[in-house]
Amino acid sequence: MVGPSIARADAPMIIDTHGHYTTVPAGLRTFRALQISNLGRPKKSALAISDDEIRTSLEKGQIRLLDERGIDLMIFSPMASAMGHHFGSATISRHWTEVNNDLIARVCGLYPTRFAGVCALPQSPGVTPADCVDELKRCITDLGFVGCNLNPDPSGGRWSDPPLGDAWWYPIFEALVALDVPAMIHASATCNPAFHTTGSHYLNADSTAFMQIFESTVLQDFPTLRLILTHGGGNVPFQAARYRAIGIMNKWPAFESVLQRLYFDTTVYSVEAMEMLVRTVGVDNVMFASEMLGGVNAIDPKTRRLFDDNKPCLDALAWLSPDDQRKIFETNALRVYPRLRPIVAARPDAPRTATVGGE
Amino acid sequence: MVGPSIARADAPMIIDTHGHYTTVPAGLRTFRALQISNLGRPKKSALAISDDEIRTSLEKGQIRLLDERGIDLMIFSPMASAMGHHFGSATISRHWTEVNNDLIARVCGLYPTRFAGVCALPQSPGVTPADCVDELKRCITDLGFVGCNLNPDPSGGRWSDPPLGDAWWYPIFEALVALDVPAMIHASATCNPAFHTTGSHYLNADSTAFMQIFESTVLQDFPTLRLILTHGGGNVPFQAARYRAIGIMNKWPAFESVLQRLYFDTTVYSVEAMEMLVRTVGVDNVMFASEMLGGVNAIDPKTRRLFDDNKPCLDALAWLSPDDQRKIFETNALRVYPRLRPIVAARPDAPRTATVGGE
């Protein structure tokens, strides 16, 4: 059996809701390179990656770190920066996305108690998101995935598609609701020299997506839609008063009520930011996540821990009750990702919340 | 004499470093409308605005609020959202910018103790910033302005120009250094439906500009250049740990050392954000500013004050010493904007720091 032996007792299960397959075997890069070679006649070449290569790619990286940090399970999706929806045509995006999603399914098959799959979508700038619905359904129903990533800017930094509040996106929202899965808003690499992928484009995408939702009727039009803002929401907690003011000036639904309909992950890396995030968003709408490994893969000289070893930043919030902690580490994720429950329930150390169907 | 009679004693002078002429008389809008009519044959039509119209536009708005809030002087620039560098050609941008800067000069002439001028630049997407140098010089040397606003994205949300670290921008940085004036980084309205002007584009521009500077050698190449990030730096204080990590991963100069070379204004509107801003950036690099009026022109139900009445958010930081407060309200501004000193020294209540040439 894979996975640490955890003395659970009353401690919550620790679910990390934001991990990407950043340590892919070289075979995946070869596939991508051949897409450039075959730009004029796109074809889906065979992927040459063995199960052993997958195991090697994970056991020294993500799995070792999950074990060291006492994290039970990670929600795992294709490498975000490499989604590269802006590269090539919709056909090229579809081939690439399918191969990446299939690879995530193999990871989950090899480590069914440690990883739950989240898919990328075959987005392409200027192409209707309706064209992504089939791949979403395949991943959820055939591959057993629990959600998807949604790129609010498939152009990679030109922002040429309509905002998320536009009916343009509604086919994918309808499919998310029908499948009862959430979407994690996450940009990919930028091809615009004005931006830095992990330093500005990701964070701009988080905040921009929030504002697009805030000024739209998406949440009213889809009362059961669940959207997750990553990286602590970009600037949302810090600029909360500005957003509150803009909402009041425009007579929109109150900022606070919009926060209650959204979910934020904890991929911020200081106690101060964690405190501001949880206080602003509230314990019912925050999910633990580390985004390891890749985005902030360095040791913080202040703490002597890797930056993405951020559970201690949450543990430092002494005002969180045990029940609050359980929400952030476990039950919010099971509520937002209901398809996680059978995966968690199959674990030998399954918490009661998973086996009895949530809170 | 205009201006409140302030019992100064040992209290600092209060300088608001971020105000735009958002209450312009209708004549300026007429000028702009005629630019659309004459797109094919741009011409600089006459501006029909009387001094009385200027007085009326300010005395019920900015000046009343400055008086009510005990703010002595405001650094005043053309309406930011209306800079609209993306509209029309470089010639159209130049005509519009000149008229706006001339109008700010008239404001400062009418109220020399209350407003100090900061100019817009005649930027245009794809056009070298070198073409802005003449207007910058005119505003500083002929009109007596103390700095300029610099739009990092003249395209208005397409981000089609090179990042600030590119040599593309160096002619304007050279001119800023030669004139010993700072630039306040500030976007204009967006023409991209993906963004909301004050809710996402401004904040994205702040954070993106920070990242562009962070990953460049601008600060080494211009050791005396002074750049100001507005709106509390967008997401910079909240995402500080992420930036620190990215800097370490890339072996760039330390995040903290970059902060020490930049200036941040306090246009955030909660005690929590103010605390995070001042703690992250440090008291030597923060300047008081309210951005009134316009951006957050509503009453905060939590405080029953207008959101942009944000001096109480700073006053609430009980750990700031009187010396710290003086830096944030007065002396940092006099250091960043040295051309402010003669303007301040001419006031009957001039603080010692202005008349003796700074700290």
XYZ file of C-alpha atoms in Angstrom:
718
model
C 0.000 0.000 0.000
C 1.242 3.441 -0.883
C 0.937 6.329 1.481
C 2.072 7.127 4.961
C 0.561 5.438 7.937
C -1.145 8.301 9.670
C -2.295 8.283 13.245
C -5.538 10.022 12.402
C -7.454 9.913 15.657
C -9.382 13.159 15.522
C -7.058 14.986 13.173
C -8.555 15.955 9.823
C -7.544 14.290 6.625
C -5.193 16.592 4.707
C -6.243 17.126 1.100
C -4.007 19.294 -1.076
C -6.347 20.692 -3.722
C -3.787 22.151 -6.112
C -0.983 20.089 -7.616
C 0.221 19.885 -11.201
C 2.222 17.147 -12.869
C 5.307 19.351 -13.184
C 7.746 16.435 -13.148
C 6.542 14.721 -16.320
C 8.758 12.141 -18.025
C 10.603 13.341 -21.124
C 8.272 11.400 -23.414
C 5.599 14.034 -22.926
C 7.995 16.773 -24.034
C 8.796 14.732 -27.119
C 5.108 14.589 -27.977
C 4.894 18.363 -27.635
C 7.990 18.947 -29.744
C 6.516 16.823 -32.532
C 3.448 19.035 -32.515
C 5.690 21.867 -33.691
C 7.179 19.623 -36.369
C 3.702 18.731 -37.592
C 2.014 22.120 -37.325
C 0.740 21.932 -40.893
C -0.689 18.418 -40.546
C -1.555 17.951 -36.877
C -1.538 14.351 -35.761
C -1.678 12.671 -32.399
C 1.581 10.741 -32.183
C 2.044 7.857 -29.761
C 3.176 8.681 -26.247
C 6.182 6.647 -25.138
C 6.095 6.695 -21.340
C 6.286 3.555 -19.179
C 4.622 3.051 -15.820
C 8.054 2.899 -14.262
C 8.901 6.303 -15.672
C 5.711 7.680 -14.138
C 6.574 6.123 -10.776
C 10.106 7.530 -10.865
C 8.831 10.972 -11.819
C 6.586 11.111 -8.755
C 8.176 9.098 -5.983
C 11.197 11.355 -5.561
C 9.084 14.473 -5.921
C 5.421 14.892 -5.110
C 4.920 11.615 -3.219
C 7.994 12.104 -1.068
C 6.852 15.626 -0.205
C 3.273 14.531 0.475
C 4.641 11.922 2.873
C 7.056 14.306 4.569
C 4.342 16.884 5.073
C 1.612 14.492 6.184
C -0.607 15.290 3.215
C -2.927 12.387 2.477
C -4.160 13.131 -0.991
C -3.501 15.601 -3.772
C -5.879 16.829 -6.434
C -3.683 16.511 -9.476
C -3.909 18.088 -12.910
C -1.709 18.532 -15.972
C 1.152 20.988 -15.726
C -0.587 24.370 -15.891
C 2.096 26.394 -17.648
C 2.365 23.702 -20.334
C -1.361 23.675 -21.144
C -0.383 26.292 -23.740
C -3.835 26.776 -25.208
C -2.476 29.597 -27.335
C -0.166 27.281 -29.253
C -1.466 26.092 -32.599
C -5.009 25.290 -33.603
C -7.924 23.843 -31.641
C -6.997 20.433 -33.036
C -3.471 20.729 -31.666
C -4.865 21.847 -28.303
C -7.229 18.863 -28.297
C -4.505 16.313 -29.054
C -2.221 17.761 -26.386
C -4.945 18.021 -23.772
C -6.157 14.453 -24.318
C -2.635 13.085 -23.941
C -2.080 15.076 -20.755
C -5.393 14.030 -19.263
C -4.718 10.394 -20.112
C -1.377 10.680 -18.360
C -3.042 12.065 -15.222
C -5.453 9.103 -15.354
C -2.470 6.751 -15.381
C -1.016 8.520 -12.337
C -4.309 8.130 -10.493
C -4.479 4.486 -11.547
C -1.013 3.835 -10.150
C -1.639 5.749 -6.924
C -5.401 5.647 -6.365
C -5.149 6.627 -2.710
C -2.770 9.576 -3.224
C -3.988 11.417 -6.332
C -7.402 12.422 -7.639
C -7.498 13.672 -11.208
C -8.490 17.079 -12.493
C -8.418 17.584 -16.240
C -7.282 20.338 -18.524
C -9.667 21.392 -21.280
C -8.848 21.632 -24.999
C -9.397 25.389 -25.063
C -8.244 27.484 -27.981
C -8.465 31.275 -28.371
C -11.532 32.345 -30.302
C -13.053 28.853 -30.213
C -16.278 28.293 -28.297
C -15.834 26.567 -24.927
C -18.720 24.337 -26.019
C -16.058 22.397 -27.900
C -14.504 21.430 -24.547
C -17.587 19.734 -23.166
C -16.916 16.316 -24.680
C -13.420 16.118 -23.199
C -14.744 17.271 -19.829
C -17.375 14.511 -19.883
C -14.819 11.910 -20.948
C -12.509 12.821 -18.082
C -15.224 12.885 -15.439
C -17.261 9.865 -16.493
C -14.664 7.630 -18.192
C -11.470 8.555 -16.321
C -13.000 9.198 -12.903
C -11.731 12.743 -12.551
C -13.222 15.093 -9.973
C -13.058 18.474 -11.696
C -11.354 20.559 -14.350
C -9.054 23.501 -14.767
C -10.445 26.416 -16.737
C -8.161 28.963 -18.385
C -9.824 32.392 -18.413
C -7.360 33.571 -21.094
C -6.658 30.884 -23.719
C -4.720 33.491 -25.703
C -1.917 33.372 -23.147
C -1.770 37.045 -22.220
C -3.643 38.869 -24.966
C -6.996 38.402 -23.250
C -8.756 38.167 -26.582
C -11.720 36.020 -25.494
C -14.867 37.347 -23.788
C -14.928 37.640 -19.983
C -16.215 34.732 -17.906
C -19.521 36.524 -17.406
C -20.271 36.336 -21.107
C -22.662 33.697 -22.513
C -19.619 32.513 -24.504
C -18.629 30.466 -21.443
C -22.072 29.205 -20.495
C -21.861 25.827 -22.297
C -18.954 24.824 -20.074
C -20.692 26.124 -16.950
C -23.780 24.099 -17.884
C -21.662 20.966 -18.245
C -19.932 21.585 -14.903
C -23.287 21.877 -13.189
C -24.685 18.790 -14.920
C -21.637 16.738 -13.920
C -21.569 18.255 -10.414
C -17.873 19.120 -10.633
C -16.077 22.405 -9.960
C -13.688 24.335 -12.169
C -10.430 25.657 -10.855
C -9.622 28.934 -12.630
C -6.004 28.704 -13.746
C -4.087 30.399 -16.540
C -1.315 28.774 -18.519
C 2.035 30.156 -19.628
C 1.925 33.556 -21.230
C 3.295 34.244 -24.700
C 3.178 37.972 -24.009
C 6.555 39.450 -22.991
C 4.756 41.968 -20.777
C 3.947 39.231 -18.305
C 5.846 36.715 -16.198
C 3.964 33.410 -16.159
C 3.971 32.547 -12.455
C 4.793 36.045 -11.200
C 2.192 38.156 -12.940
C 0.054 36.277 -15.457
C -1.296 33.659 -13.028
C -2.084 36.251 -10.384
C -3.592 38.695 -12.858
C -5.761 35.862 -14.154
C -7.024 35.076 -10.651
C -7.968 38.677 -9.899
C -9.314 39.353 -13.374
C -11.491 36.234 -13.208
C -12.828 37.376 -9.855
C -13.744 40.774 -11.271
C -15.342 39.215 -14.363
C -17.535 37.101 -12.110
C -18.221 39.988 -9.735
C -19.541 42.221 -12.504
C -21.573 39.459 -14.162
C -24.657 37.386 -13.405
C -22.853 34.026 -13.663
C -23.470 33.110 -10.032
C -27.164 33.967 -10.264
C -27.510 32.174 -13.595
C -25.820 29.045 -12.204
C -26.858 28.753 -8.557
C -24.970 25.495 -8.090
C -21.830 26.321 -10.096
C -18.647 25.985 -8.064
C -15.576 27.998 -9.117
C -12.222 27.968 -7.359
C -9.814 30.895 -7.372
C -6.240 29.791 -6.955
C -3.158 31.499 -5.494
C -5.275 32.938 -2.711
C -7.305 34.864 -5.272
C -4.419 36.932 -6.634
C -5.110 40.294 -5.017
C -8.693 39.787 -3.842
C -8.129 39.624 -0.064
C -5.676 42.553 -0.088
C -7.883 44.737 -2.288
C -11.139 43.663 -0.638
C -12.134 47.198 0.357
C -11.651 48.416 -3.206
C -13.863 45.621 -4.511
C -16.445 46.330 -1.835
C -16.515 49.967 -2.912
C -16.826 49.152 -6.607
C -19.656 46.742 -5.843
C -21.534 49.387 -3.859
C -20.975 52.053 -6.528
C -22.418 49.702 -9.153
C -25.219 48.267 -6.984
C -23.969 44.733 -7.599
C -24.610 41.887 -5.153
C -22.434 42.529 -2.098
C -18.782 41.541 -2.327
C -19.207 39.360 0.760
C -22.068 37.440 -0.829
C -19.960 36.804 -3.919
C -17.097 35.496 -1.777
C -19.532 33.050 -0.187
C -20.209 31.586 -3.619
C -16.535 31.175 -4.553
C -13.719 29.004 -3.229
C -10.149 30.098 -2.695
C -7.091 27.927 -2.284
C -4.276 28.594 0.148
C -1.385 28.807 -2.299
C 0.058 31.819 -0.539
C 3.247 31.357 1.382
C 3.331 33.541 4.469
C 1.437 33.569 7.742
C 0.388 37.170 7.076
C -1.162 36.394 3.704
C -2.791 33.231 5.051
C -4.318 35.224 7.879
C -5.694 37.877 5.517
C -7.012 35.214 3.147
C -8.871 33.163 5.748
C -10.209 36.227 7.569
C -11.469 37.797 4.336
C -12.906 34.729 2.644
C -14.015 32.781 5.688
C -13.304 29.223 6.800
C -16.110 27.725 4.706
C -14.636 28.943 1.433
C -10.931 28.196 1.769
C -9.318 24.906 0.749
C -5.812 23.874 1.646
C -3.414 23.711 -1.307
C 0.321 24.006 -1.818
C 0.786 24.040 -5.624
C 3.841 21.887 -5.177
C 6.058 21.457 -6.780
C 7.321 24.046 -9.143
C 5.867 27.503 -8.711
C 7.778 28.477 -5.581
C 10.375 25.733 -5.439
C 12.944 27.360 -3.145
C 13.789 27.489 0.528
C 12.510 30.510 2.392
C 15.484 31.913 4.327
C 13.040 33.256 6.927
C 11.540 29.851 7.790
C 14.186 27.459 6.368
C 11.316 25.516 4.820
C 10.428 25.252 1.156
C 7.999 28.048 0.355
C 5.377 25.545 -0.809
C 5.556 23.755 2.533
C 2.769 26.097 3.590
C 0.730 23.996 6.000
C 2.642 25.584 8.909
C 1.329 28.982 7.747
C -2.192 27.693 8.387
C -1.214 25.913 11.590
C 0.077 29.277 12.847
C -3.446 30.706 12.846
C -4.116 29.874 16.457
C -7.646 31.254 16.303
C -8.782 28.497 13.947
C -10.839 25.948 15.878
C -10.352 22.223 15.208
C -13.605 22.354 13.281
C -12.329 25.269 11.185
C -9.149 23.356 10.444
C -11.098 20.302 9.371
C -13.093 22.440 6.958
C -9.981 23.903 5.363
C -8.018 20.641 5.196
C -10.797 18.177 4.479
C -14.509 18.851 4.403
C -14.601 21.915 2.148
C -12.750 19.909 -0.502
C -15.203 17.020 -0.155
C -18.087 19.464 -0.547
C -16.595 21.309 -3.535
C -15.428 18.089 -5.187
C -18.198 15.570 -4.324
C -16.635 13.026 -6.687
C -13.702 12.933 -4.289
C -15.792 11.057 -1.741
C -15.609 7.542 -3.204
C -11.874 8.012 -3.753
C -11.380 9.060 -0.155
C -13.793 6.435 1.133
C -11.680 3.722 -0.506
C -8.706 4.705 1.639
C -8.060 2.472 4.634
C -7.934 5.566 6.836
C -11.027 7.159 5.323
C -12.525 9.867 7.518
C -16.139 9.613 8.528
C -17.026 12.686 6.468
C -16.214 10.861 3.249
C -17.943 7.590 4.008
C -21.184 9.153 5.210
C -21.426 11.470 2.235
C -19.972 14.707 3.474
C -20.801 17.085 6.265
C -5.942 82.745 0.794
C -7.159 79.270 -0.004
C -6.677 76.353 2.342
C -7.608 75.543 5.870
C -5.876 77.133 8.791
C -4.084 74.193 10.352
C -2.758 74.131 13.864
C 0.436 72.368 12.830
C 2.565 72.429 15.977
C 4.461 69.179 15.655
C 1.986 67.387 13.402
C 3.284 66.488 9.969
C 2.118 68.220 6.875
C -0.359 65.963 5.061
C 0.465 65.505 1.393
C -1.896 63.382 -0.692
C 0.281 62.049 -3.511
C -2.418 60.627 -5.756
C -5.287 62.708 -7.051
C -6.708 63.001 -10.545
C -8.820 65.765 -12.038
C -11.907 63.559 -12.199
C -14.336 66.477 -11.956
C -13.327 68.261 -15.165
C -15.635 70.873 -16.692
C -17.674 69.728 -19.682
C -15.489 71.723 -22.083
C -12.791 69.058 -21.806
C -15.245 66.352 -22.812
C -16.242 68.455 -25.813
C -12.607 68.617 -26.886
C -12.370 64.839 -26.632
C -15.588 64.295 -28.566
C -14.294 66.466 -31.385
C -11.223 64.244 -31.597
C -13.543 61.455 -32.702
C -15.182 63.751 -35.235
C -11.789 64.668 -36.646
C -10.085 61.280 -36.537
C -9.041 61.535 -40.187
C -7.591 65.027 -39.841
C -6.490 65.443 -36.228
C -6.440 69.016 -35.025
C -6.094 70.627 -31.657
C -9.333 72.549 -31.205
C -9.647 75.396 -28.711
C -10.569 74.479 -25.145
C -13.502 76.499 -23.824
C -13.180 76.381 -20.039
C -13.233 79.464 -17.819
C -11.366 79.905 -14.547
C -14.714 80.024 -12.781
C -15.625 76.639 -14.196
C -12.356 75.240 -12.895
C -13.011 76.714 -9.443
C -16.528 75.321 -9.356
C -15.333 71.898 -10.449
C -12.909 71.713 -7.543
C -14.315 73.671 -4.632
C -17.312 71.415 -4.078
C -15.225 68.292 -4.637
C -11.535 67.854 -4.048
C -10.908 71.095 -2.128
C -13.860 70.568 0.190
C -12.675 67.028 0.913
C -9.054 68.105 1.406
C -10.281 70.673 3.920
C -12.589 68.249 5.714
C -9.850 65.662 5.999
C -7.059 68.037 7.002
C -5.015 67.304 3.879
C -2.744 70.218 3.068
C -1.715 69.536 -0.499
C -2.568 67.121 -3.279
C -0.351 65.941 -6.105
C -2.700 66.341 -9.001
C -2.697 64.839 -12.462
C -5.078 64.436 -15.387
C -7.925 61.975 -15.021
C -6.202 58.607 -15.364
C -8.981 56.604 -16.995
C -9.412 59.352 -19.595
C -5.734 59.406 -20.641
C -6.875 56.843 -23.219
C -3.518 56.396 -24.906
C -5.007 53.620 -26.999
C -7.424 55.963 -28.731
C -6.329 57.202 -32.135
C -2.841 58.048 -33.309
C 0.180 59.448 -31.506
C -0.818 62.883 -32.782
C -4.253 62.554 -31.206
C -2.677 61.373 -27.959
C -0.311 64.364 -28.017
C -3.056 66.927 -28.566
C -5.190 65.430 -25.799
C -2.317 65.108 -23.367
C -1.134 68.682 -23.910
C -4.618 70.049 -23.296
C -4.990 67.987 -20.129
C -1.597 69.015 -18.809
C -2.314 72.669 -19.548
C -5.545 72.331 -17.600
C -3.693 70.894 -14.597
C -1.295 73.848 -14.824
C -4.259 76.212 -14.617
C -5.534 74.366 -11.534
C -2.137 74.718 -9.880
C -2.012 78.395 -10.879
C -5.401 79.032 -9.260
C -4.579 77.040 -6.100
C -0.790 77.138 -5.785
C -0.833 76.056 -2.146
C -3.232 73.132 -2.567
C -2.212 71.357 -5.774
C 1.121 70.383 -7.307
C 0.989 69.202 -10.894
C 1.906 65.823 -12.295
C 1.623 65.393 -16.043
C 0.334 62.687 -18.317
C 2.555 61.692 -21.233
C 1.507 61.516 -24.897
C 2.043 57.768 -25.073
C 0.708 55.721 -27.958
C 0.923 51.954 -28.430
C 3.861 50.917 -30.560
C 5.377 54.415 -30.512
C 8.710 54.932 -28.768
C 8.473 56.584 -25.341
C 11.297 58.832 -26.564
C 8.536 60.818 -28.236
C 7.182 61.716 -24.783
C 10.347 63.392 -23.557
C 9.586 66.842 -24.973
C 6.188 66.991 -23.261
C 7.708 65.785 -20.000
C 10.343 68.536 -20.162
C 7.731 71.160 -21.014
C 5.585 70.183 -18.045
C 8.463 70.097 -15.568
C 10.432 73.120 -16.675
C 7.739 75.387 -18.174
C 4.655 74.434 -16.149
C 6.393 73.721 -12.826
C 5.142 70.157 -12.482
C 6.788 67.775 -10.037
C 6.529 64.411 -11.820
C 4.647 62.386 -14.396
C 2.307 59.455 -14.737
C 3.591 56.586 -16.852
C 1.205 54.068 -18.403
C 2.857 50.631 -18.611
C 0.234 49.512 -21.156
C -0.619 52.258 -23.675
C -2.674 49.700 -25.586
C -5.317 49.766 -22.853
C -5.424 46.081 -22.012
C -3.719 44.305 -24.897
C -0.268 44.731 -23.375
C 1.308 45.030 -26.792
C 4.327 47.156 -25.853
C 7.567 45.781 -24.359
C 7.853 45.427 -20.581
C 9.270 48.297 -18.524
C 12.603 46.500 -18.264
C 13.133 46.774 -22.007
C 15.419 49.425 -23.498
C 12.282 50.636 -25.284
C 11.466 52.625 -22.131
C 14.953 53.885 -21.340
C 14.660 57.290 -23.061
C 11.889 58.239 -20.664
C 13.809 56.889 -17.670
C 16.839 58.929 -18.746
C 14.703 62.065 -18.927
C 13.184 61.384 -15.490
C 16.640 61.056 -13.989
C 17.924 64.167 -15.733
C 14.950 66.213 -14.516
C 15.088 64.613 -11.039
C 11.378 63.748 -11.055
C 9.617 60.466 -10.345
C 7.112 58.580 -12.437
C 3.932 57.214 -10.963
C 3.015 53.984 -12.738
C -0.665 54.233 -13.633
C -2.745 52.587 -16.344
C -5.629 54.250 -18.122
C -9.049 52.900 -19.071
C -9.043 49.533 -20.736
C -10.611 48.929 -24.129
C -10.458 45.172 -23.514
C -13.763 43.672 -22.330
C -11.842 41.103 -20.279
C -10.879 43.796 -17.798
C -12.642 46.276 -15.545
C -10.785 49.586 -15.541
C -10.559 50.368 -11.844
C -11.308 46.849 -10.591
C -8.817 44.772 -12.531
C -6.824 46.694 -15.137
C -5.352 49.272 -12.747
C -4.399 46.614 -10.203
C -3.039 44.228 -12.819
C -0.952 47.081 -14.185
C 0.513 47.805 -10.753
C 1.509 44.190 -10.134
C 2.651 43.579 -13.693
C 4.830 46.689 -13.596
C 6.366 45.489 -10.351
C 7.185 42.117 -11.882
C 8.602 43.740 -15.027
C 10.932 45.815 -12.878
C 11.758 42.883 -10.596
C 12.914 40.699 -13.487
C 14.851 43.493 -15.203
C 17.965 45.556 -14.590
C 16.153 48.908 -14.679
C 16.990 49.768 -11.085
C 20.652 48.910 -11.547
C 20.813 50.773 -14.862
C 19.209 53.864 -13.309
C 20.460 54.090 -9.731
C 18.607 57.343 -9.077
C 15.361 56.548 -10.894
C 12.293 56.841 -8.671
C 9.174 54.864 -9.579
C 5.931 54.846 -7.624
C 3.513 51.927 -7.558
C -0.038 53.019 -6.902
C -3.022 51.277 -5.289
C -0.739 49.781 -2.676
C 1.136 47.914 -5.398
C -1.847 45.862 -6.621
C -1.054 42.465 -5.111
C 2.603 42.962 -4.146
C 2.264 43.044 -0.340
C -0.192 40.113 -0.271
C 1.869 37.981 -2.648
C 5.227 39.011 -1.174
C 6.277 35.452 -0.316
C 5.582 34.304 -3.863
C 7.701 37.143 -5.243
C 10.439 36.379 -2.753
C 10.462 32.764 -3.903
C 10.549 33.651 -7.591
C 13.421 36.041 -6.956
C 15.405 33.379 -5.126
C 14.696 30.753 -7.816
C 15.982 33.146 -10.489
C 18.895 34.548 -8.454
C 17.620 38.095 -8.919
C 18.403 40.885 -6.456
C 16.414 40.183 -3.301
C 12.754 41.173 -3.281
C 13.364 43.285 -0.175
C 16.142 45.243 -1.884
C 13.848 45.948 -4.835
C 11.117 47.206 -2.512
C 13.636 49.609 -1.011
C 14.115 51.161 -4.436
C 10.400 51.586 -5.151
C 7.668 53.721 -3.622
C 4.126 52.622 -2.892
C 1.103 54.779 -2.261
C -1.571 54.065 0.327
C -4.586 53.892 -1.945
C -5.937 50.855 -0.176
C -9.019 51.275 1.952
C -8.915 49.028 4.982
C -6.830 48.931 8.146
C -5.801 45.341 7.343
C -4.464 46.185 3.899
C -2.764 49.319 5.208
C -1.061 47.273 7.904
C 0.164 44.678 5.408
C 1.338 47.386 3.016
C 3.343 49.381 5.542
C 4.794 46.277 7.217
C 5.849 44.781 3.874
C 7.187 47.870 2.171
C 8.483 49.767 5.190
C 7.837 53.292 6.407
C 10.514 54.828 4.189
C 8.846 53.685 0.989
C 5.175 54.435 1.549
C 3.503 57.734 0.702
C 0.062 58.752 1.830
C -2.500 58.973 -0.972
C -6.267 58.690 -1.275
C -6.964 58.740 -5.042
C -9.973 60.874 -4.365
C -12.243 61.334 -5.810
C -13.719 58.801 -8.128
C -12.231 55.347 -7.863
C -13.948 54.300 -4.660
C -16.537 57.038 -4.299
C -18.946 55.356 -1.906
C -19.583 55.162 1.808
C -18.189 52.101 3.540
C -21.029 50.658 5.626
C -18.446 49.268 8.051
C -16.889 52.655 8.869
C -19.612 55.060 7.654
C -16.839 57.046 5.983
C -16.186 57.382 2.281
C -13.808 54.600 1.276
C -11.242 57.115 0.006
C -11.229 58.856 3.387
C -8.380 56.496 4.231
C -6.203 58.537 6.549
C -7.943 56.888 9.542
C -6.696 53.519 8.236
C -3.147 54.791 8.692
C -3.940 56.518 11.975
C -5.150 53.122 13.244
C -1.636 51.688 12.997
C -0.752 52.440 16.583
C 2.765 51.072 16.182
C 3.759 53.882 13.823
C 5.909 56.387 15.685
C 5.389 60.119 15.117
C 8.529 60.021 13.008
C 7.122 57.142 10.925
C 3.908 59.081 10.403
C 5.810 62.148 9.296
C 7.636 60.081 6.714
C 4.440 58.645 5.283
C 2.474 61.903 5.306
C 5.199 64.377 4.460
C 8.898 63.712 4.150
C 8.870 60.696 1.841
C 6.865 62.765 -0.656
C 9.335 65.641 -0.403
C 12.181 63.207 -1.010
C 10.527 61.421 -3.948
C 9.256 64.678 -5.453
C 12.071 67.173 -4.705
C 10.384 69.756 -6.922
C 7.591 69.817 -4.349
C 9.842 71.613 -1.895
C 9.579 75.177 -3.279
C 5.810 74.722 -3.614
C 5.537 73.609 -0.003
C 8.034 76.198 1.208
C 5.834 78.941 -0.250
C 2.988 77.936 2.059
C 2.532 80.115 5.141
C 2.552 76.968 7.276
C 5.530 75.375 5.522
C 7.156 72.615 7.546
C 10.818 72.830 8.347
C 11.569 69.791 6.184
C 10.558 71.679 3.060
C 12.367 74.919 3.749
C 15.651 73.297 4.735
C 15.669 70.978 1.763
C 14.336 67.721 3.096
C 15.273 65.320 5.818
